[in-house]
PDB file of C-alpha atoms in Angstrom:
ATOM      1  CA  UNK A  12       6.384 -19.831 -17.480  1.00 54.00           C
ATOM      2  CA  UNK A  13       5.474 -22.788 -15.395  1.00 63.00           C
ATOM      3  CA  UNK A  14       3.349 -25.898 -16.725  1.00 84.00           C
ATOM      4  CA  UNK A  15       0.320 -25.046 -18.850  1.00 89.00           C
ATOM      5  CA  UNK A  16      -2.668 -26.523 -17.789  1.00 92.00           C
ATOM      6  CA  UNK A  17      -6.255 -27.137 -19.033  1.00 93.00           C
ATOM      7  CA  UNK A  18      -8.993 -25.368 -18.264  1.00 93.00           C
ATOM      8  CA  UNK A  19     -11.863 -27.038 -16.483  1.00 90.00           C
ATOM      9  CA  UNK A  20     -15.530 -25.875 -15.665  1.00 89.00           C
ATOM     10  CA  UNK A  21     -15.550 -28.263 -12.318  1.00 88.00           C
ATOM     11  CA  UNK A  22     -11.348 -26.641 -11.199  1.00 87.00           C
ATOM     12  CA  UNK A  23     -11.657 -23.392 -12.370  1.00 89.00           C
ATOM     13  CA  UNK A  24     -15.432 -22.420 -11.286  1.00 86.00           C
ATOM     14  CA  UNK A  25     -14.545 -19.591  -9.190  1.00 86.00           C
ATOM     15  CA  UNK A  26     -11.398 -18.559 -10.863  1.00 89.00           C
ATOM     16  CA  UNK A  27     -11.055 -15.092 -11.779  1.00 91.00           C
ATOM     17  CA  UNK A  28      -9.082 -12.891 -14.163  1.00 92.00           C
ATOM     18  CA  UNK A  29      -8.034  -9.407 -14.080  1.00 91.00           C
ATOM     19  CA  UNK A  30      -8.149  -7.955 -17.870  1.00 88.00           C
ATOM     20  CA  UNK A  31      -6.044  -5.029 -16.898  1.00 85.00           C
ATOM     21  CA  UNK A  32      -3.073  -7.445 -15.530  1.00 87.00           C
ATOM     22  CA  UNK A  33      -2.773  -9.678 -18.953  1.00 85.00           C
ATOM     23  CA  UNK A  34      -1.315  -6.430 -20.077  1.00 86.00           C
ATOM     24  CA  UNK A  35       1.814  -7.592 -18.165  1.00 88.00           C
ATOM     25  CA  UNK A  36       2.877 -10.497 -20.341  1.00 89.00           C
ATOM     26  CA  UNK A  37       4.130  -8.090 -23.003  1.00 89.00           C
ATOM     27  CA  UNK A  38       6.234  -5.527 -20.588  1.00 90.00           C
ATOM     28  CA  UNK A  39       9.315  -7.807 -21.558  1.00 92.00           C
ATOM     29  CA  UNK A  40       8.847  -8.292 -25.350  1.00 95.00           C
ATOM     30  CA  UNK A  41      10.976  -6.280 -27.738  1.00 96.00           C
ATOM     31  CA  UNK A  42       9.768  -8.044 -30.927  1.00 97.00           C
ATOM     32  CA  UNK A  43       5.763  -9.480 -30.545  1.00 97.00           C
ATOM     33  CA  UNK A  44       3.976 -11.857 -33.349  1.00 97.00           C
ATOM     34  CA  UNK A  45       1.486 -10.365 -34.786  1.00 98.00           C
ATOM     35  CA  UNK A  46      -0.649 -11.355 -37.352  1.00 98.00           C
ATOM     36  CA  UNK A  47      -2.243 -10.217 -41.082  1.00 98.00           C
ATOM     37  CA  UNK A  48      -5.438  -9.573 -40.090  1.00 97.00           C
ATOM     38  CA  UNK A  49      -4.057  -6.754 -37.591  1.00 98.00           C
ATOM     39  CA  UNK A  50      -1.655  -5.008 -39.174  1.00 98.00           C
ATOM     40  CA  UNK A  51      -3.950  -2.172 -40.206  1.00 98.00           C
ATOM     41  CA  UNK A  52      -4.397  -1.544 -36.143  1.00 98.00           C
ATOM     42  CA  UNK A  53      -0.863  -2.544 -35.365  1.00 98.00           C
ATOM     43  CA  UNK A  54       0.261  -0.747 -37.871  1.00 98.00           C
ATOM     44  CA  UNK A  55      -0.710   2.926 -36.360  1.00 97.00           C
ATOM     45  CA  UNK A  56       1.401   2.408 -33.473  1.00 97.00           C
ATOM     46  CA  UNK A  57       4.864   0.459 -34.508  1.00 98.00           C
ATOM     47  CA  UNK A  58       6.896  -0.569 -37.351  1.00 98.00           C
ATOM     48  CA  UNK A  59       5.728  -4.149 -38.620  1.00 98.00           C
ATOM     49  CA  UNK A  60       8.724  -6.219 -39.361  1.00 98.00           C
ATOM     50  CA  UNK A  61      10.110  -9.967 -40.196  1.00 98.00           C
ATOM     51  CA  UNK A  62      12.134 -11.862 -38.150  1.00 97.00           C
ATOM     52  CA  UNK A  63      13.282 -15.682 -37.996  1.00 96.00           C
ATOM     53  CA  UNK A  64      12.167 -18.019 -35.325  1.00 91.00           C
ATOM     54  CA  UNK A  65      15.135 -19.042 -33.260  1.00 86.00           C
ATOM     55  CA  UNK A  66      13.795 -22.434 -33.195  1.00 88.00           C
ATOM     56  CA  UNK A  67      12.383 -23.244 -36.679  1.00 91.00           C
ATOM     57  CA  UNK A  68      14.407 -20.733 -38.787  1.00 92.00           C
ATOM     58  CA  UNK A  69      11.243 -19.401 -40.208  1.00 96.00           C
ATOM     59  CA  UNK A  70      10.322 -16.130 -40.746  1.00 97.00           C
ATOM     60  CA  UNK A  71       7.432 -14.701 -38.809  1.00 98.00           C
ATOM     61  CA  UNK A  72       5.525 -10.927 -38.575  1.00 98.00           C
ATOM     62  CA  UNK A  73       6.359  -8.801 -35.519  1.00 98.00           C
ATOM     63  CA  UNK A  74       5.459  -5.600 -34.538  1.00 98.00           C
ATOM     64  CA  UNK A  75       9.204  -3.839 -33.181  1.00 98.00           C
ATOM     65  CA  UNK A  76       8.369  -2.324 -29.302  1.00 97.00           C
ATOM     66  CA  UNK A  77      11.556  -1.253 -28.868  1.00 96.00           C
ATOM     67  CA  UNK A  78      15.309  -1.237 -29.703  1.00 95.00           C
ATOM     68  CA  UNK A  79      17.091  -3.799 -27.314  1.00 93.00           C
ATOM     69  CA  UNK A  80      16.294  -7.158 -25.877  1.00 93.00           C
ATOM     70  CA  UNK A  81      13.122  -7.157 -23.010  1.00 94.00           C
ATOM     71  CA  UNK A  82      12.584  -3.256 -23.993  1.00 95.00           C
ATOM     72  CA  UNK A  83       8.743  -2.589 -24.640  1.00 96.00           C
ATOM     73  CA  UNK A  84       8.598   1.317 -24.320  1.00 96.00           C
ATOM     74  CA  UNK A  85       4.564   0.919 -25.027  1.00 95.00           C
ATOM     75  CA  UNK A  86       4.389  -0.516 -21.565  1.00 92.00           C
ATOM     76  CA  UNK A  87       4.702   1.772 -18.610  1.00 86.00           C
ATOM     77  CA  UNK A  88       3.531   2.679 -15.375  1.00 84.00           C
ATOM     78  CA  UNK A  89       2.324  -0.852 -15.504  1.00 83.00           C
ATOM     79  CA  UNK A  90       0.468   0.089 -18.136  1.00 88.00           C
ATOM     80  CA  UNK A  91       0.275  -1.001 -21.874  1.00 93.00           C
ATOM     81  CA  UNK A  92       0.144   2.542 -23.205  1.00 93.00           C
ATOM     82  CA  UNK A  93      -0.875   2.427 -26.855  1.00 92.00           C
ATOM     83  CA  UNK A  94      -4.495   2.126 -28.001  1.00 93.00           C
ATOM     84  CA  UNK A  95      -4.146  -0.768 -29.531  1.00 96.00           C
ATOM     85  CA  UNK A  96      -3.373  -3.965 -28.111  1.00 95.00           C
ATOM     86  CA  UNK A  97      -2.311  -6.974 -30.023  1.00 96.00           C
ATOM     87  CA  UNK A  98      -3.881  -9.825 -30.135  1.00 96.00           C
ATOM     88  CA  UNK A  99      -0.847 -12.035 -28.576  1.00 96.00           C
ATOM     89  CA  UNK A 100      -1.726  -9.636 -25.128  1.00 95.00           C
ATOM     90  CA  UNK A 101      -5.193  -9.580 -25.623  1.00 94.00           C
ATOM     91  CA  UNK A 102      -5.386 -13.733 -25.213  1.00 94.00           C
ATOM     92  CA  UNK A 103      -3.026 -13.780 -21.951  1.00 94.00           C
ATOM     93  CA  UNK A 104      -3.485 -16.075 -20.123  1.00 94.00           C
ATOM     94  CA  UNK A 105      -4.805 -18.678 -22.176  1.00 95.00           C
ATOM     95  CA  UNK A 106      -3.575 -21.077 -24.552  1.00 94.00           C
ATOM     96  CA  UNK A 107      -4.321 -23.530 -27.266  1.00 92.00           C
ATOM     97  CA  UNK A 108      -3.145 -26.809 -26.561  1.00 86.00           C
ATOM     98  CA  UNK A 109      -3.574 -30.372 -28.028  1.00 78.00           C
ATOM     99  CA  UNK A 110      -4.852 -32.992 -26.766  1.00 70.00           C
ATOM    100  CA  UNK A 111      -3.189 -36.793 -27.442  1.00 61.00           C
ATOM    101  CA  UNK A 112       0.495 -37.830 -26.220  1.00 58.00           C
ATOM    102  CA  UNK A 113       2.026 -36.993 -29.785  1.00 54.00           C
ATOM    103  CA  UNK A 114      -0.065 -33.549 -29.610  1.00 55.00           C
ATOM    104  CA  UNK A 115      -2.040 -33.972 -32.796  1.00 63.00           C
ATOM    105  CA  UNK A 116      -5.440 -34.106 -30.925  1.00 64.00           C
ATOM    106  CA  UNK A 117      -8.271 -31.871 -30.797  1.00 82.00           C
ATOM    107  CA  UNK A 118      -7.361 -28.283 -29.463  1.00 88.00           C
ATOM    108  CA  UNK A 119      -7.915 -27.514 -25.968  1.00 92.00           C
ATOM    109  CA  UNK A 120      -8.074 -24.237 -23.550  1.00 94.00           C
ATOM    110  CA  UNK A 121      -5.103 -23.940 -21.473  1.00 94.00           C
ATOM    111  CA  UNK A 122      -4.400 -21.636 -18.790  1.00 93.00           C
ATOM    112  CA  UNK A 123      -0.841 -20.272 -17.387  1.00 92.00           C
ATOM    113  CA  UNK A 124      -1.108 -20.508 -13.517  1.00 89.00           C
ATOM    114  CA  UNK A 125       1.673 -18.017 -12.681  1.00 89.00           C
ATOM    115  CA  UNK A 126       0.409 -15.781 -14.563  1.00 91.00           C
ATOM    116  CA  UNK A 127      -0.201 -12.207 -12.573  1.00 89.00           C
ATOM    117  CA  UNK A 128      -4.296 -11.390 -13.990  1.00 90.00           C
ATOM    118  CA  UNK A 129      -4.950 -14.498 -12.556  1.00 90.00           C
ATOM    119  CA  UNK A 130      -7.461 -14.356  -9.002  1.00 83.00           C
ATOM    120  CA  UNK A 131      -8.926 -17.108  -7.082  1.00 68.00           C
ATOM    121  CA  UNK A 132     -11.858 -14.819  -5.389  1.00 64.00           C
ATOM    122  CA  UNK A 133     -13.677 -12.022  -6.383  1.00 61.00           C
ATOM    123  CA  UNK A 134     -12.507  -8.684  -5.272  1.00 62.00           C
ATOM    124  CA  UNK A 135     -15.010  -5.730  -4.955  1.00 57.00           C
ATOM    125  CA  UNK A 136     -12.420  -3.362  -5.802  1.00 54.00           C
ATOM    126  CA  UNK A 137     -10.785  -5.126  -9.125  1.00 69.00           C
ATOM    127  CA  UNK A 138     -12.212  -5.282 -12.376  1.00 84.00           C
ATOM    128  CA  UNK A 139     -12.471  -8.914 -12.598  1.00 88.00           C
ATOM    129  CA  UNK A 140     -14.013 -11.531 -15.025  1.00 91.00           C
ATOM    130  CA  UNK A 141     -15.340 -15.010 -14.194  1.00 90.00           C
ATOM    131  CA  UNK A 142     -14.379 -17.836 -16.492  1.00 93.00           C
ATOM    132  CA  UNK A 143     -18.299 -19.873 -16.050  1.00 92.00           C
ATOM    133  CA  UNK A 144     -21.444 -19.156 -15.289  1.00 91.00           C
ATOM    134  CA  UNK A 145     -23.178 -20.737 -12.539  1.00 88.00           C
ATOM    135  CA  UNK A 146     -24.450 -23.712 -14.648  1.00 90.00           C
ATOM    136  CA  UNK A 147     -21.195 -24.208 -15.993  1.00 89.00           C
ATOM    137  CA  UNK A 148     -21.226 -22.815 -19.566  1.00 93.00           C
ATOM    138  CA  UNK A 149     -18.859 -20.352 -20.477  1.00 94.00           C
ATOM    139  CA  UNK A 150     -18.690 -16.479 -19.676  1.00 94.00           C
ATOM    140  CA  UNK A 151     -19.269 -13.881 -22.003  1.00 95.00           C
ATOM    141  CA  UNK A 152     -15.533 -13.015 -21.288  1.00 95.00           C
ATOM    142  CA  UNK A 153     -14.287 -16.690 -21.831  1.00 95.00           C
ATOM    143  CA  UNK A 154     -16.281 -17.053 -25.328  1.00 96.00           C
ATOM    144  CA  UNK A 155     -14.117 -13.713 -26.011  1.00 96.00           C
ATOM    145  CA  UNK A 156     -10.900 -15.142 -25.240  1.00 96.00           C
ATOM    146  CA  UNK A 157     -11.807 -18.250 -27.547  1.00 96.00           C
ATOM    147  CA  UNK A 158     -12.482 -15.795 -29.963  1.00 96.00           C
ATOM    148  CA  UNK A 159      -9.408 -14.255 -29.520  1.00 96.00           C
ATOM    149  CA  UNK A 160      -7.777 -17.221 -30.002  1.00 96.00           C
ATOM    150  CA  UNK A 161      -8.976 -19.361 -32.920  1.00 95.00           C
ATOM    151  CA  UNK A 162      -8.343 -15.444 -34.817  1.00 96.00           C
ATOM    152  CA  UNK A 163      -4.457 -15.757 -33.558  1.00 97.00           C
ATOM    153  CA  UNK A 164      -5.119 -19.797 -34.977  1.00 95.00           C
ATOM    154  CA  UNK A 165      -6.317 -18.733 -38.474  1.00 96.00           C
ATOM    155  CA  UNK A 166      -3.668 -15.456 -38.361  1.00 97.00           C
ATOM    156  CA  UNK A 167      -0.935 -17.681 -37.813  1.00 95.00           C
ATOM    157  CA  UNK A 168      -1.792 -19.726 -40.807  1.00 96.00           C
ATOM    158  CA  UNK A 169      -2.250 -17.103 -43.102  1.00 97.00           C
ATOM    159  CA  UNK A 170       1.392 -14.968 -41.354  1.00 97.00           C
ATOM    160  CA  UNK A 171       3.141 -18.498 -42.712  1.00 97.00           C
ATOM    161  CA  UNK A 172       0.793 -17.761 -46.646  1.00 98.00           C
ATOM    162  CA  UNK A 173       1.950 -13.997 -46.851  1.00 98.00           C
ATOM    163  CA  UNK A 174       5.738 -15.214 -46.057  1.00 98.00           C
ATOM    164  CA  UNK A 175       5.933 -18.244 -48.257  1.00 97.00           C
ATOM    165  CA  UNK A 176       4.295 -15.728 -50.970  1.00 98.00           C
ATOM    166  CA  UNK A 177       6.936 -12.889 -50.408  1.00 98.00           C
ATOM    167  CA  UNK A 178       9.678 -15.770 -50.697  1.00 98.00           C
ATOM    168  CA  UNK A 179       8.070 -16.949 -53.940  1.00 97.00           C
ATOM    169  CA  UNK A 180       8.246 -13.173 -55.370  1.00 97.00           C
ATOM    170  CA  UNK A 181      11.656 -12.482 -53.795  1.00 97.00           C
ATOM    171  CA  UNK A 182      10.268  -9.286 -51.790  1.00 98.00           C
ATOM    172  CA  UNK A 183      12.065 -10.245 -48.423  1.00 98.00           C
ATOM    173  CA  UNK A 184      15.619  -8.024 -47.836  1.00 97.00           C
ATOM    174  CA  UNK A 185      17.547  -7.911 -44.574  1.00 96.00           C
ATOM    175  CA  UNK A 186      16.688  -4.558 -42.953  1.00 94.00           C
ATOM    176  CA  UNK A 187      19.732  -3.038 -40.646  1.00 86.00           C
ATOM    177  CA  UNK A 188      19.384  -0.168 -38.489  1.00 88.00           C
ATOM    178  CA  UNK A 189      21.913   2.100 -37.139  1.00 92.00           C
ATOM    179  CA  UNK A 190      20.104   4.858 -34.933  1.00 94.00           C
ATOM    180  CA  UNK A 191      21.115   7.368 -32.391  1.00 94.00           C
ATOM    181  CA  UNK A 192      19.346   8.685 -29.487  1.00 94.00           C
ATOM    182  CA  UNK A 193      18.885  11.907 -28.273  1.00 92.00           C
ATOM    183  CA  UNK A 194      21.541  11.531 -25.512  1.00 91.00           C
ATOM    184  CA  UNK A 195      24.058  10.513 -28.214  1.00 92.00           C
ATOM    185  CA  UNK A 196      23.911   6.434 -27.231  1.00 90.00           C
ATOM    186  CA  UNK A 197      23.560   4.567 -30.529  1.00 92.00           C
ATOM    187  CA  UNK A 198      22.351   1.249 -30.995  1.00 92.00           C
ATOM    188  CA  UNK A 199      22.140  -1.246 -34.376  1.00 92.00           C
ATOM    189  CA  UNK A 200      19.478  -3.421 -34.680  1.00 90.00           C
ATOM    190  CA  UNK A 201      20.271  -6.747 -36.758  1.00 90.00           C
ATOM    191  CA  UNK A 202      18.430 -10.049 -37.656  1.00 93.00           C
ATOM    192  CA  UNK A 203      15.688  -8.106 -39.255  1.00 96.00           C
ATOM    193  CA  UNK A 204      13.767  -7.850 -42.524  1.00 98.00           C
ATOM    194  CA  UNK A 205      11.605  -5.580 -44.477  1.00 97.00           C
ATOM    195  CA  UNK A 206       9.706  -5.850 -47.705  1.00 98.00           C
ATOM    196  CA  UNK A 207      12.019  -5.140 -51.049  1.00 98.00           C
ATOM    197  CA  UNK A 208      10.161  -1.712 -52.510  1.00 97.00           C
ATOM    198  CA  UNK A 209      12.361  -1.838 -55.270  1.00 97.00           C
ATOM    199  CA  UNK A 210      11.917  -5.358 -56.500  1.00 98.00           C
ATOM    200  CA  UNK A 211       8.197  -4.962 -55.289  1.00 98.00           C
ATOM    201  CA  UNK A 212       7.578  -2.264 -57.998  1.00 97.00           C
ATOM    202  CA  UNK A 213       9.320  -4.044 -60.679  1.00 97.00           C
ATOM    203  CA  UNK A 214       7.169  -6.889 -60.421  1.00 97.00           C
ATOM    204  CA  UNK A 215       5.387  -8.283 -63.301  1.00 96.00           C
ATOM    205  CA  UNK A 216       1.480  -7.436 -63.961  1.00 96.00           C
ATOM    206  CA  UNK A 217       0.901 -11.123 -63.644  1.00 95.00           C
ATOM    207  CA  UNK A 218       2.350 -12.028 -60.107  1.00 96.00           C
ATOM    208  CA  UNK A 219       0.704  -8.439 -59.134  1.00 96.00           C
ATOM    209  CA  UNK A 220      -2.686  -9.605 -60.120  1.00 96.00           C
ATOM    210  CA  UNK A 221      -2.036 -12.980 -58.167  1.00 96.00           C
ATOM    211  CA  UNK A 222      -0.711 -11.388 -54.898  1.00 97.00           C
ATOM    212  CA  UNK A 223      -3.920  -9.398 -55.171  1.00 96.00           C
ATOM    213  CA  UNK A 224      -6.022 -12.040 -55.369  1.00 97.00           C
ATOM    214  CA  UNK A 225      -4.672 -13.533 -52.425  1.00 96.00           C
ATOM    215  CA  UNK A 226      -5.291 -10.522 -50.155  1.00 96.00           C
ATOM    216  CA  UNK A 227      -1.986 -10.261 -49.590  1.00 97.00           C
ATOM    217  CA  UNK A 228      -0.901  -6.806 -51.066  1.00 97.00           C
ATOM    218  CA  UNK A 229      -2.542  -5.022 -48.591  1.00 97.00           C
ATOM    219  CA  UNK A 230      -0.662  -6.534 -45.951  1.00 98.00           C
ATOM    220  CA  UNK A 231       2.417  -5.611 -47.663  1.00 98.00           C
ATOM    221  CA  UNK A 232       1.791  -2.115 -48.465  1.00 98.00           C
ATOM    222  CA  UNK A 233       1.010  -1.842 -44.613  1.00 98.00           C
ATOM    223  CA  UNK A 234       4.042  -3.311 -43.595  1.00 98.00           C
ATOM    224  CA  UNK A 235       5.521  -0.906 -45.803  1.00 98.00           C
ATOM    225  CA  UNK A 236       3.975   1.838 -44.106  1.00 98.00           C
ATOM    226  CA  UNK A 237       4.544   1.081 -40.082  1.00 98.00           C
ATOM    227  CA  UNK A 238       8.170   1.821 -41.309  1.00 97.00           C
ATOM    228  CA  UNK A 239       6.973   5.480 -40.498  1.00 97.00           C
ATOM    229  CA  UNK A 240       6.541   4.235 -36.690  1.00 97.00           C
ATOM    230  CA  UNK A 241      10.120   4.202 -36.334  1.00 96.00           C
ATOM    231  CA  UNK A 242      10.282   7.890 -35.501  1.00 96.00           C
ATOM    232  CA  UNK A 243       7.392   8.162 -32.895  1.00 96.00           C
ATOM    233  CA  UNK A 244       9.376   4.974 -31.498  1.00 97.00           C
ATOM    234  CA  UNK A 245      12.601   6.650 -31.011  1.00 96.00           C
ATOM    235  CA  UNK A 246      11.033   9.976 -29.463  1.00 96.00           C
ATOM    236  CA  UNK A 247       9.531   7.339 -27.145  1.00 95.00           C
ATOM    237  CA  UNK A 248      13.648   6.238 -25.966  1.00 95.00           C
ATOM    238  CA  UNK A 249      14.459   9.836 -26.257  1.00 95.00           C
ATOM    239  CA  UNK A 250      11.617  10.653 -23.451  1.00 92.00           C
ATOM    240  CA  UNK A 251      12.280   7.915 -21.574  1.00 90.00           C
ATOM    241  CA  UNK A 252      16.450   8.403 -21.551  1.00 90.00           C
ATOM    242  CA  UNK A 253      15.325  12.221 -20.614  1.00 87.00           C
ATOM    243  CA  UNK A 254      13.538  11.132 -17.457  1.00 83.00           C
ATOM    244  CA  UNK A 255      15.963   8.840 -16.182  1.00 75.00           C
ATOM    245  CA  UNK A 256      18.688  11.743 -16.054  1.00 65.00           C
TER     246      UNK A 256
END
């Protein structure tokens, strides 16, 4: 991804972007964030996991598109195929940035030039939206995108709540899966983790109560649930290993 840059009424006034193409930023993503607040949705389409930041260690939410490195078998034909997309898509291609040398400014709009939903003139024959209007204020499809993105903002705040509250009640386990396709190619998937049903059950009434009142057992039960997504999933690698034969 080349150099972010910031979005300007004066630069960007006839700048265009094709909804349809943002699709394409997830076509390489195995493992995509995703946050509380769209579980529920994610949730009817793929597993919900945990997995650890490469960078910070930390464990994050991610909804599992597929079972190897740059496989996303929702995405095909150039097309994200389920009928839900995730907020992380949704916001392609913009960015929050911050402002000030040491980055702790104020938050700004940022835009990814190379990206592919990106036009520079209107096309009669694309479903395009305009960033401005003609006085300069912002489209009804930019106030969207901002939309889009202070919810990933606030999601990613309360992603880093639900995990520091699983670690406090001890529900986080590794999750390894062994799986074989229709064709007889197997595959294990490691560096994953799954809510603890077991310890989760044996919990006291007390840290129950408190998990509750932090709107955070919901989440949990759902993440529980998308586990049932794995089998849709691997019909989905069973089709698409059929078709290439």
């Amino acid at each position: 991804m080349a150099e972010l840059i910031a979005i300007n009424p004066k630069l960007h006034a006839t700048l265009r972007i094709q909804p349809d193409k943002a699709e394409l930023h997830g076509r390489g993503i195995q493992l995509l964030p995703v946050v509380p607040a769209e579980f529920a949705s994610v949730a009817t389409q793929s597993p919900i996991v945990l997995t650890k930041n490469g960078q910070t260690g930390q464990f994050v939410s991610v909804a599992m598109l597929g079972f190897a490195p740059g496989e996303n078998l929702w995405f095909a034909d150039e097309r994200w195929q389920g009928a839900y997309l995730p907020l992380q898509l949704q916001r392609q291609p913009f960015f929050l940035g911050q402002s000030g040398d040491n980055g702790q400014g104020d938050y700004v709009l940022c835009l990814d030039p190379d990206s592919p939903a990106i036009m520079q003139q209107h096309s009669a024959t694309t479903n395009t939206e305009q960033l401005f209007q003609a006085d300069g204020s912002d489209s009804a499809y930019l106030q969207h995108i901002k939309g889009v993105l202070a919810e990933l903002l606030q999601g990613e705040q309360q992603q880093q709540q639900l995990v520091q509250a699983l670690l406090a009640a001890n529900l986080i386990q590794p999750l390894s899966l062994e799986i074989t396709f229709a064709n007889q190619q197997s595959t294990r998937l490691n560096g994953l983790y799954t809510i603890d049903q077991q310890k989760l059950a044996a919990l006291d009434p007390a840290t129950l109560v408190q998990l509750h009142q932090a709107g955070w057992l919901a989440p949990i039960y759902t993440m529980i649930a998308s586990a049932a997504q794995l089998y849709p999933l691997i019909a989905r690698k069973n089709q698409q290993l059929s078709l290439a034969v």
